[in-house]
């Protein structure tokens, strides 16, 4: 892999820092490349050389947080990591995702501009994780249920619930109850 030039690395860091501030300051769905370029003090061409659109910048910012959660799902301690019952693992996943959305919901919302939710790599990982839990629990038609179980984690749904006054604890409690759908079925 080609090593990044020092000036390119500085510009990338400057762009990402400015973008994080812009996403936090206004509705992420209304952020433009011009907004980010102005905040970073760089030209639009600098942005477009690395990022084709606003959602790509949001994905870059959110990536480290999602990658950390993915590591926990694959090799962390139960119930989030392997070894726990599927329902407990799904409840732990829901709680971890609610925490991620609480901390970085503006970025998660920005990654979905233009219906890109199903195109980003993290969604595929989350879906594969839920599918594996459903299969382990011997749930019939797991493909259809996986999407339904991921729907409450849509950033727009989470933001709406928080705006309606639901506490993070209440949202986690409701998601934990939903996770009981995955209780193992006999043979």
CSV table of C-alpha atoms in Angstrom, one decimal:
chain,number,residue,atom,x,y,z
A,1,UNK,CA,0.0,0.0,0.0
A,2,UNK,CA,1.3,3.4,-0.9
A,3,UNK,CA,2.3,5.6,2.0
A,4,UNK,CA,0.3,8.8,2.5
A,5,UNK,CA,2.2,12.0,2.0
A,6,UNK,CA,2.6,14.2,5.1
A,7,UNK,CA,0.6,17.1,3.6
A,8,UNK,CA,-2.1,14.7,2.6
A,9,UNK,CA,-2.3,13.2,6.1
A,10,UNK,CA,-2.5,16.7,7.6
A,11,UNK,CA,-5.3,17.6,5.2
A,12,UNK,CA,-7.2,14.4,5.9
A,13,UNK,CA,-6.9,15.0,9.7
A,14,UNK,CA,-8.0,18.6,9.2
A,15,UNK,CA,-11.0,17.6,7.1
A,16,UNK,CA,-12.1,14.9,9.4
A,17,UNK,CA,-11.8,17.1,12.5
A,18,UNK,CA,-13.8,19.9,10.8
A,19,UNK,CA,-16.4,17.5,9.5
A,20,UNK,CA,-17.0,16.0,12.9
A,21,UNK,CA,-17.7,19.6,14.2
A,22,UNK,CA,-20.0,20.4,11.2
A,23,UNK,CA,-22.0,17.1,11.6
A,24,UNK,CA,-22.4,17.8,15.4
A,25,UNK,CA,-23.5,21.4,14.7
A,26,UNK,CA,-26.3,20.9,12.2
A,27,UNK,CA,-28.6,18.3,10.8
A,28,UNK,CA,-26.2,15.8,9.2
A,29,UNK,CA,-28.5,15.3,6.3
A,30,UNK,CA,-28.1,18.9,5.4
A,31,UNK,CA,-24.3,19.0,5.5
A,32,UNK,CA,-22.7,19.8,2.2
A,33,UNK,CA,-19.1,19.4,0.8
A,34,UNK,CA,-18.9,23.2,0.8
A,35,UNK,CA,-19.7,23.3,4.5
A,36,UNK,CA,-16.9,20.8,5.3
A,37,UNK,CA,-14.4,22.5,2.9
A,38,UNK,CA,-15.1,25.9,4.5
A,39,UNK,CA,-14.8,24.5,8.1
A,40,UNK,CA,-11.6,22.7,7.2
A,41,UNK,CA,-10.1,25.7,5.3
A,42,UNK,CA,-9.4,23.5,2.2
A,43,UNK,CA,-10.7,23.6,-1.3
A,44,UNK,CA,-13.5,21.4,-2.5
A,45,UNK,CA,-11.0,19.7,-4.8
A,46,UNK,CA,-9.0,18.5,-1.8
A,47,UNK,CA,-12.2,16.9,-0.4
A,48,UNK,CA,-13.2,15.3,-3.7
A,49,UNK,CA,-9.7,13.7,-4.2
A,50,UNK,CA,-10.3,11.5,-1.2
A,51,UNK,CA,-14.1,11.5,-0.6
A,52,UNK,CA,-16.7,11.3,-3.3
A,53,UNK,CA,-19.5,12.7,-1.1
A,54,UNK,CA,-20.5,13.8,2.4
A,55,UNK,CA,-21.6,10.3,3.4
A,56,UNK,CA,-18.1,9.0,2.7
A,57,UNK,CA,-16.6,11.5,5.1
A,58,UNK,CA,-19.1,10.4,7.8
A,59,UNK,CA,-18.3,6.7,7.1
A,60,UNK,CA,-14.6,7.5,7.6
A,61,UNK,CA,-15.3,9.3,11.0
A,62,UNK,CA,-17.6,6.5,12.2
A,63,UNK,CA,-15.3,3.6,11.1
A,64,UNK,CA,-13.1,3.5,14.2
A,65,UNK,CA,-16.1,3.3,16.5
A,66,UNK,CA,-17.8,0.6,14.5
A,67,UNK,CA,-14.5,-1.4,14.1
A,68,UNK,CA,-14.1,-1.4,17.9
A,69,UNK,CA,-17.6,-2.8,18.3
A,70,UNK,CA,-17.0,-5.4,15.6
A,71,UNK,CA,-13.9,-6.6,17.4
A,72,UNK,CA,-15.9,-7.0,20.6
A,73,UNK,CA,-18.6,-9.0,18.8
A,74,UNK,CA,-16.0,-11.4,17.3
A,75,UNK,CA,-13.6,-11.9,20.2
A,76,UNK,CA,-14.8,-10.0,23.3
A,77,UNK,CA,-16.2,-11.6,26.4
A,78,UNK,CA,-19.8,-12.8,26.5
A,79,UNK,CA,-22.5,-11.8,26.3
A,80,UNK,CA,-21.4,-9.3,23.6
A,81,UNK,CA,-18.7,-11.7,22.4
A,82,UNK,CA,-18.9,-15.4,21.6
A,83,UNK,CA,-20.0,-17.9,24.1
A,84,UNK,CA,-23.3,-16.6,25.4
A,85,UNK,CA,-26.9,-17.6,24.5
A,86,UNK,CA,-28.1,-15.9,21.2
A,87,UNK,CA,-30.8,-13.9,23.0
A,88,UNK,CA,-28.3,-12.5,25.5
A,89,UNK,CA,-25.8,-11.7,22.7
A,90,UNK,CA,-28.5,-9.9,20.8
A,91,UNK,CA,-29.5,-7.9,23.8
A,92,UNK,CA,-25.8,-7.0,24.4
A,93,UNK,CA,-25.4,-6.0,20.8
A,94,UNK,CA,-28.5,-3.8,21.0
A,95,UNK,CA,-27.2,-2.1,24.1
A,96,UNK,CA,-23.8,-1.5,22.5
A,97,UNK,CA,-25.4,-0.2,19.3
A,98,UNK,CA,-27.6,2.1,21.4
A,99,UNK,CA,-24.5,3.4,23.1
A,100,UNK,CA,-22.8,3.9,19.8
A,101,UNK,CA,-25.8,5.8,18.4
A,102,UNK,CA,-26.0,7.9,21.6
A,103,UNK,CA,-22.3,8.9,21.2
A,104,UNK,CA,-22.1,9.1,17.4
A,105,UNK,CA,-25.7,9.3,16.1
A,106,UNK,CA,-25.0,12.4,14.0
A,107,UNK,CA,-22.3,10.5,12.1
A,108,UNK,CA,-24.4,7.4,11.7
A,109,UNK,CA,-27.2,9.5,10.3
A,110,UNK,CA,-24.9,11.2,7.9
A,111,UNK,CA,-23.7,7.9,6.5
A,112,UNK,CA,-27.2,7.1,5.3
A,113,UNK,CA,-27.6,10.1,3.0
A,114,UNK,CA,-29.4,9.0,-0.1
A,115,UNK,CA,-30.5,5.6,1.3
A,116,UNK,CA,-27.0,4.3,1.6
A,117,UNK,CA,-27.8,2.4,4.9
A,118,UNK,CA,-27.6,-1.0,3.2
A,119,UNK,CA,-24.5,-0.2,1.2
A,120,UNK,CA,-22.1,0.5,3.9
A,121,UNK,CA,-19.9,-2.3,5.2
A,122,UNK,CA,-20.9,-2.0,8.8
A,123,UNK,CA,-24.5,-2.7,8.1
A,124,UNK,CA,-23.5,-6.0,6.3
A,125,UNK,CA,-21.5,-6.9,9.4
A,126,UNK,CA,-24.4,-6.2,11.7
A,127,UNK,CA,-26.7,-8.2,9.5
A,128,UNK,CA,-24.3,-11.2,9.4
A,129,UNK,CA,-24.0,-11.1,13.2
A,130,UNK,CA,-27.8,-11.1,13.7
A,131,UNK,CA,-28.2,-13.8,11.1
A,132,UNK,CA,-25.7,-16.0,12.9
A,133,UNK,CA,-27.5,-15.5,16.2
A,134,UNK,CA,-30.8,-16.4,14.6
A,135,UNK,CA,-29.3,-19.5,12.9
A,136,UNK,CA,-27.7,-20.6,16.2
A,137,UNK,CA,-31.1,-20.3,17.9
A,138,UNK,CA,-32.7,-22.3,15.0
A,139,UNK,CA,-35.1,-19.5,14.2
A,140,UNK,CA,-37.1,-20.2,11.0
A,141,UNK,CA,-36.7,-17.7,8.1
A,142,UNK,CA,-33.7,-15.9,9.7
A,143,UNK,CA,-33.1,-13.7,6.6
A,144,UNK,CA,-36.4,-12.0,6.9
A,145,UNK,CA,-36.2,-11.6,10.6
A,146,UNK,CA,-32.6,-10.2,10.6
A,147,UNK,CA,-33.7,-7.0,8.8
A,148,UNK,CA,-36.7,-6.6,11.1
A,149,UNK,CA,-34.4,-6.9,14.1
A,150,UNK,CA,-32.0,-4.3,12.7
A,151,UNK,CA,-34.7,-1.8,11.9
A,152,UNK,CA,-34.9,-0.3,15.4
A,153,UNK,CA,-31.1,0.5,15.1
A,154,UNK,CA,-31.7,2.9,12.2
A,155,UNK,CA,-30.1,6.2,13.3
A,156,UNK,CA,-33.2,8.1,12.3
A,157,UNK,CA,-35.4,5.9,14.5
A,158,UNK,CA,-33.0,6.2,17.4
A,159,UNK,CA,-32.8,10.0,17.0
A,160,UNK,CA,-36.6,10.2,16.8
A,161,UNK,CA,-37.0,8.2,20.0
A,162,UNK,CA,-34.5,10.4,21.8
A,163,UNK,CA,-36.2,13.6,20.5
A,164,UNK,CA,-39.5,12.2,21.8
A,165,UNK,CA,-38.0,12.1,25.3
A,166,UNK,CA,-37.2,8.4,25.6
A,167,UNK,CA,-34.2,7.9,27.8
A,168,UNK,CA,-31.3,5.7,26.6
A,169,UNK,CA,-32.1,3.3,29.4
A,170,UNK,CA,-35.7,2.9,28.2
A,171,UNK,CA,-34.6,2.4,24.6
A,172,UNK,CA,-32.1,-0.3,25.8
A,173,UNK,CA,-34.8,-1.9,27.9
A,174,UNK,CA,-37.2,-2.1,24.9
A,175,UNK,CA,-34.5,-3.5,22.7
A,176,UNK,CA,-33.6,-6.1,25.3
A,177,UNK,CA,-37.2,-7.3,25.4
A,178,UNK,CA,-37.1,-7.5,21.6
A,179,UNK,CA,-34.0,-9.7,21.8
A,180,UNK,CA,-36.0,-12.5,23.5
A,181,UNK,CA,-37.3,-13.3,20.0
A,182,UNK,CA,-34.0,-15.1,19.6
A,183,UNK,CA,-34.4,-17.6,22.5
A,184,UNK,CA,-33.2,-20.9,21.3
A,185,UNK,CA,-35.7,-23.4,19.8
A,186,UNK,CA,-35.4,-27.1,20.5
A,187,UNK,CA,-33.7,-29.3,17.8
